[in-house]
Amino acid sequence: MALVTISGYPASGKTYRAEQLRSYLDGRFSAPDYDGPRLKVVVVSDDSLGVDRSAYDDSRSEKPARGATLTALTRNLGKDTIVIMDGMNYIKGFRYQMHCAGREAQVRMCTIYVASPPDECRKRHEEKENDKKYKPATFDNLLMRFEEPNSMARWDSPLFTVSDTDEMPLETLWTTIMTGAKAPTNVAVNAKPPTDALQILESTATTVVSLLSSSPAVTSGTGGRTPLPVSSVRLEINLPPRSITISELQRHKRQFVAVHRKALSQGAQGSLDWNEETVARKFVDYLEGHLNT
């Protein structure tokens, strides 16, 4: 039915806001005058999954923690469930992955950004029990790496920003969750793949990788918005400010092609429109989601 992603600094009050929303939704569903569907509300958090704060000490341990979160999200998404993702969700690439999961499940989505000042978060963090604290260096790193949700990004939209002194917009959230628009899937049900679909898939992905391999944003590791003149269309990709190797790009290309080759072999008609522009856009979205995690 719906996916609500909560994002914010550590100790910004995300769990408090998640509980506010959960309590409100449960109250609406159990009200005597409510005659709509009785939906289940599930809150997914590090605590509910047993993820220790130390998982964020380094990238090697953080990756499986994010994997567990994404698995729990996918498992709980459904037409009779509202999933509230109570976590930092501080990497935009990870929020994009969750958006993709929600889009494929055809649920309504929104993002709540709990906007609390870093100094206030630090103060709250110091007051927590030891087993609920991050290491000082980890806490500082999480603040530094946080990528603020952006209402212009489709994976963060619609976006509700709530400060420490704001009331939760519960009525508006209820309307968004229950009657808001759903993100369109990439499925074109009546579109039959052309006979050269696999060739288009391979050649377009290869072109994108070739353009990226020679881009200064990749070779210098500066990242940022990077133009990709594919065919007659000028696309852009948002790259992370780090070194990206050709082998990494090739690996993502192989994975992308493999997924859609499998769809073709199984007779899937709608996973892509199977023209160069659409394949390129899909591959750029795929790369943004994986390179930024």
Short mmCIF file of C-alpha atoms in Angstrom, two decimals:
data_model
loop_
_atom_site.label_atom_id
_atom_site.label_comp_id
_atom_site.label_asym_id
_atom_site.label_seq_id
_atom_site.Cartn_x
_atom_site.Cartn_y
_atom_site.Cartn_z
CA MET A 1 0.00 0.00 0.00
CA ALA A 2 2.67 2.53 1.00
CA LEU A 3 6.33 3.14 1.81
CA VAL A 4 7.31 5.99 4.12
CA THR A 5 11.05 6.65 4.24
CA ILE A 6 12.33 8.62 7.22
CA SER A 7 15.71 10.30 6.85
CA GLY A 8 17.85 12.45 9.10
CA TYR A 9 21.02 12.78 11.13
CA PRO A 10 21.67 10.23 13.89
CA ALA A 11 19.80 11.24 17.08
CA SER A 12 17.65 13.73 15.15
CA GLY A 13 14.39 12.30 16.47
CA LYS A 14 13.54 9.93 13.61
CA THR A 15 12.24 7.13 15.84
CA TYR A 16 10.05 9.61 17.73
CA ARG A 17 8.54 10.79 14.43
CA ALA A 18 8.13 7.22 13.18
CA GLU A 19 6.25 6.31 16.36
CA GLN A 20 4.06 9.42 16.01
CA LEU A 21 3.08 8.34 12.51
CA ARG A 22 2.58 4.68 13.43
CA SER A 23 0.37 5.59 16.39
CA TYR A 24 -1.69 7.99 14.29
CA LEU A 25 -2.21 5.47 11.50
CA ASP A 26 -3.16 2.67 13.89
CA GLY A 27 -5.62 5.04 15.55
CA ARG A 28 -7.25 5.97 12.25
CA PHE A 29 -7.60 2.35 11.19
CA SER A 30 -9.14 1.30 14.51
CA ALA A 31 -11.54 4.28 14.77
CA PRO A 32 -15.23 3.20 14.97
CA ASP A 33 -16.22 5.49 12.08
CA TYR A 34 -13.48 4.26 9.73
CA ASP A 35 -14.93 2.06 6.98
CA GLY A 36 -11.90 1.68 4.70
CA PRO A 37 -9.37 -1.15 4.43
CA ARG A 38 -7.71 -2.22 7.71
CA LEU A 39 -4.05 -1.96 6.89
CA LYS A 40 -1.07 -3.23 8.83
CA VAL A 41 1.62 -0.71 9.84
CA VAL A 42 5.18 -2.07 10.03
CA VAL A 43 8.18 -0.09 11.28
CA VAL A 44 11.57 -1.31 10.04
CA SER A 45 14.61 -0.02 11.93
CA ASP A 46 18.11 -1.07 12.93
CA ASP A 47 16.72 -2.03 16.35
CA SER A 48 13.94 -4.18 14.87
CA LEU A 49 16.52 -5.95 12.68
CA GLY A 50 19.11 -6.33 15.46
CA VAL A 51 21.67 -4.16 13.65
CA ASP A 52 24.26 -2.87 16.10
CA ARG A 53 25.49 0.73 15.92
CA SER A 54 28.99 -0.61 15.30
CA ALA A 55 27.83 -1.75 11.85
CA TYR A 56 28.40 1.85 10.72
CA ASP A 57 32.02 1.94 11.84
CA ASP A 58 33.27 0.99 8.37
CA SER A 59 31.88 0.36 4.88
CA ARG A 60 32.60 -3.37 5.02
CA SER A 61 30.19 -3.92 7.92
CA GLU A 62 27.72 -1.24 6.81
CA LYS A 63 26.96 -2.85 3.45
CA PRO A 64 25.36 -6.04 4.90
CA ALA A 65 23.41 -3.85 7.35
CA ARG A 66 21.91 -1.94 4.42
CA GLY A 67 21.29 -5.26 2.68
CA ALA A 68 19.32 -6.51 5.68
CA THR A 69 17.28 -3.30 5.66
CA LEU A 70 16.48 -3.59 1.96
CA THR A 71 15.53 -7.26 2.35
CA ALA A 72 13.17 -6.43 5.23
CA LEU A 73 11.59 -3.66 3.16
CA THR A 74 11.03 -5.93 0.16
CA ARG A 75 9.60 -8.67 2.38
CA ASN A 76 7.06 -6.35 4.01
CA LEU A 77 5.89 -4.35 0.99
CA GLY A 78 2.38 -5.31 -0.03
CA LYS A 79 -1.10 -4.06 -0.83
CA ASP A 80 -2.27 -4.39 2.78
CA THR A 81 0.82 -2.96 4.53
CA ILE A 82 2.25 0.48 5.23
CA VAL A 83 6.01 0.24 5.77
CA ILE A 84 7.76 2.99 7.75
CA MET A 85 11.53 2.90 7.24
CA ASP A 86 12.90 4.34 10.49
CA GLY A 87 16.59 4.95 9.88
CA MET A 88 19.14 7.51 8.79
CA ASN A 89 18.75 6.48 5.15
CA TYR A 90 21.46 9.06 4.61
CA ILE A 91 22.78 7.92 1.23
CA LYS A 92 20.67 9.07 -1.70
CA GLY A 93 21.68 6.00 -3.70
CA PHE A 94 20.17 3.79 -0.99
CA ARG A 95 16.98 5.86 -0.92
CA TYR A 96 16.87 5.37 -4.69
CA GLN A 97 17.10 1.60 -4.23
CA MET A 98 14.20 1.69 -1.77
CA HIS A 99 12.25 3.84 -4.22
CA CYS A 100 12.81 1.22 -6.93
CA ALA A 101 11.56 -1.52 -4.60
CA GLY A 102 8.44 0.52 -3.83
CA ARG A 103 7.89 1.33 -7.49
CA GLU A 104 8.06 -2.32 -8.48
CA ALA A 105 5.63 -3.22 -5.67
CA GLN A 106 3.31 -0.45 -6.92
CA VAL A 107 2.91 1.22 -3.54
CA ARG A 108 2.55 4.91 -2.73
CA MET A 109 5.70 6.56 -1.42
CA CYS A 110 6.85 9.64 0.45
CA THR A 111 9.87 10.81 2.44
CA ILE A 112 9.99 12.52 5.83
CA TYR A 113 13.17 14.50 6.48
CA VAL A 114 13.67 15.05 10.22
CA ALA A 115 15.69 18.28 10.09
CA SER A 116 17.43 18.72 13.41
CA PRO A 117 20.63 20.83 13.79
CA PRO A 118 23.88 18.82 14.11
CA ASP A 119 24.70 20.33 17.52
CA GLU A 120 21.31 19.35 18.90
CA CYS A 121 21.74 15.82 17.51
CA ARG A 122 25.15 15.59 19.14
CA LYS A 123 23.68 16.64 22.48
CA ARG A 124 20.92 14.03 22.26
CA HIS A 125 23.42 11.40 21.21
CA GLU A 126 25.55 12.01 24.30
CA GLU A 127 22.51 11.44 26.50
CA LYS A 128 21.74 8.00 25.03
CA GLU A 129 22.55 4.68 26.68
CA ASN A 130 25.92 3.28 25.64
CA ASP A 131 24.40 0.47 23.55
CA LYS A 132 22.48 3.09 21.55
CA LYS A 133 25.52 5.24 20.81
CA TYR A 134 27.88 5.37 17.86
CA LYS A 135 31.60 5.76 18.32
CA PRO A 136 32.51 9.48 18.28
CA ALA A 137 34.38 9.14 14.99
CA THR A 138 31.48 7.19 13.47
CA PHE A 139 28.97 9.81 14.59
CA ASP A 140 31.04 12.60 13.04
CA ASN A 141 31.45 10.60 9.83
CA LEU A 142 27.70 10.01 9.55
CA LEU A 143 27.04 13.72 9.92
CA MET A 144 29.60 14.53 7.24
CA ARG A 145 28.35 11.91 4.77
CA PHE A 146 24.66 12.71 5.14
CA GLU A 147 23.00 13.52 1.80
CA GLU A 148 19.95 15.65 2.47
CA PRO A 149 16.72 14.60 0.73
CA ASN A 150 15.75 16.78 -2.20
CA SER A 151 12.16 17.40 -3.26
CA MET A 152 13.36 17.63 -6.88
CA ALA A 153 14.61 14.02 -6.81
CA ARG A 154 11.89 11.57 -7.74
CA TRP A 155 13.08 9.06 -5.14
CA ASP A 156 12.65 11.63 -2.33
CA SER A 157 9.34 13.03 -3.54
CA PRO A 158 6.87 13.93 -2.15
CA LEU A 159 9.09 15.27 0.64
CA PHE A 160 7.93 16.45 4.07
CA THR A 161 10.53 18.36 6.10
CA VAL A 162 9.90 18.41 9.85
CA SER A 163 12.07 20.45 12.23
CA ASP A 164 12.34 20.00 16.00
CA THR A 165 9.58 22.54 16.63
CA ASP A 166 7.24 21.47 13.82
CA GLU A 167 4.09 19.45 14.27
CA MET A 168 3.95 16.32 12.16
CA PRO A 169 1.68 16.92 9.12
CA LEU A 170 -0.29 13.80 9.98
CA GLU A 171 -3.45 14.63 8.02
CA THR A 172 -1.43 15.42 4.88
CA LEU A 173 0.62 12.25 5.32
CA TRP A 174 -2.60 10.24 5.69
CA THR A 175 -3.89 11.63 2.39
CA THR A 176 -0.58 10.96 0.64
CA ILE A 177 -0.39 7.40 1.96
CA MET A 178 -4.00 6.49 1.27
CA THR A 179 -4.80 8.34 -1.97
CA GLY A 180 -1.55 9.76 -3.36
CA ALA A 181 -0.19 8.97 -6.81
CA LYS A 182 1.92 5.88 -7.34
CA ALA A 183 5.24 6.00 -9.17
CA PRO A 184 4.84 4.53 -12.66
CA THR A 185 6.64 1.28 -13.27
CA ASN A 186 8.98 0.83 -16.20
CA VAL A 187 6.67 -1.80 -17.60
CA ALA A 188 5.07 -1.15 -20.97
CA VAL A 189 2.65 -4.04 -21.03
CA ASN A 190 1.89 -3.98 -24.73
CA ALA A 191 5.41 -3.27 -25.94
CA LYS A 192 6.84 -6.32 -27.68
CA PRO A 193 10.66 -6.43 -27.71
CA PRO A 194 12.18 -5.96 -31.18
CA THR A 195 14.27 -8.74 -32.64
CA ASP A 196 17.47 -6.76 -32.05
CA ALA A 197 16.60 -5.92 -28.40
CA LEU A 198 19.62 -7.74 -26.99
CA GLN A 199 21.96 -5.99 -29.43
CA ILE A 200 20.47 -2.59 -28.46
CA LEU A 201 20.87 -3.46 -24.78
CA GLU A 202 24.52 -4.47 -25.14
CA SER A 203 25.60 -1.67 -27.47
CA THR A 204 23.87 1.11 -25.54
CA ALA A 205 25.29 -0.01 -22.20
CA THR A 206 28.73 -0.28 -23.81
CA THR A 207 28.41 3.26 -25.17
CA VAL A 208 27.52 4.64 -21.74
CA VAL A 209 30.49 2.87 -20.14
CA SER A 210 32.81 4.16 -22.88
CA LEU A 211 31.63 7.75 -22.41
CA LEU A 212 32.05 7.51 -18.64
CA SER A 213 35.50 5.93 -18.93
CA SER A 214 36.77 8.99 -20.81
CA SER A 215 34.94 11.54 -18.68
CA PRO A 216 37.13 13.85 -16.51
CA ALA A 217 34.63 13.40 -13.65
CA VAL A 218 35.54 9.69 -13.58
CA THR A 219 39.24 9.87 -14.40
CA SER A 220 39.88 12.62 -11.83
CA GLY A 221 37.43 11.30 -9.23
CA THR A 222 35.70 14.68 -8.86
CA GLY A 223 32.20 13.32 -9.55
CA GLY A 224 29.15 15.58 -9.88
CA ARG A 225 26.68 16.08 -12.73
CA THR A 226 28.24 14.61 -15.86
CA PRO A 227 26.81 14.93 -19.39
CA LEU A 228 26.34 11.78 -21.47
CA PRO A 229 25.61 12.50 -25.16
CA VAL A 230 24.01 9.16 -26.06
CA SER A 231 22.54 9.10 -29.58
CA SER A 232 20.53 12.30 -30.12
CA VAL A 233 19.75 12.67 -26.43
CA ARG A 234 21.96 14.47 -23.91
CA LEU A 235 21.61 12.65 -20.62
CA GLU A 236 23.23 13.47 -17.28
CA ILE A 237 24.46 11.22 -14.51
CA ASN A 238 25.23 12.22 -10.92
CA LEU A 239 28.55 10.62 -9.99
CA PRO A 240 29.99 10.29 -6.48
CA PRO A 241 33.21 12.20 -5.65
CA ARG A 242 35.47 9.17 -5.63
CA SER A 243 37.59 7.05 -7.93
CA ILE A 244 35.50 4.86 -10.26
CA THR A 245 37.42 2.19 -12.14
CA ILE A 246 36.64 0.85 -15.59
CA SER A 247 36.33 -2.63 -14.10
CA GLU A 248 33.64 -1.34 -11.70
CA LEU A 249 31.70 0.19 -14.59
CA GLN A 250 32.06 -3.02 -16.59
CA ARG A 251 30.80 -5.07 -13.64
CA HIS A 252 27.68 -2.93 -13.32
CA LYS A 253 27.15 -3.14 -17.06
CA ARG A 254 27.30 -6.96 -16.97
CA GLN A 255 24.82 -7.07 -14.10
CA PHE A 256 22.44 -4.66 -15.82
CA VAL A 257 22.57 -6.56 -19.11
CA ALA A 258 22.17 -9.91 -17.35
CA VAL A 259 18.98 -8.81 -15.61
CA HIS A 260 17.36 -7.63 -18.83
CA ARG A 261 18.68 -10.52 -20.89
CA LYS A 262 16.93 -12.82 -18.44
CA ALA A 263 13.72 -10.83 -18.84
CA LEU A 264 13.99 -11.25 -22.61
CA SER A 265 14.61 -15.00 -22.35
CA GLN A 266 11.54 -15.37 -20.16
CA GLY A 267 9.41 -13.49 -22.66
CA ALA A 268 8.96 -10.36 -20.56
CA GLN A 269 7.52 -7.73 -22.85
CA GLY A 270 7.57 -4.64 -20.72
CA SER A 271 10.78 -4.31 -18.72
CA LEU A 272 12.03 -1.70 -21.25
CA ASP A 273 10.80 0.09 -24.34
CA TRP A 274 13.89 -1.37 -26.03
CA ASN A 275 15.06 1.74 -27.87
CA GLU A 276 18.48 3.30 -27.36
CA GLU A 277 17.26 6.34 -25.43
CA THR A 278 15.15 4.34 -22.96
CA VAL A 279 17.86 1.73 -22.40
CA ALA A 280 20.40 4.51 -21.78
CA ARG A 281 18.12 6.28 -19.28
CA LYS A 282 17.46 3.00 -17.48
CA PHE A 283 21.17 2.19 -17.30
CA VAL A 284 22.00 5.70 -16.03
CA ASP A 285 19.38 5.28 -13.27
CA TYR A 286 20.87 1.88 -12.45
CA LEU A 287 24.40 3.29 -12.23
CA GLU A 288 23.32 6.25 -10.06
CA GLY A 289 21.66 3.86 -7.63
CA HIS A 290 24.67 1.55 -7.37
CA LEU A 291 27.64 3.92 -7.65
CA ASN A 292 26.30 6.20 -4.93
CA THR A 293 25.78 3.46 -2.31
#
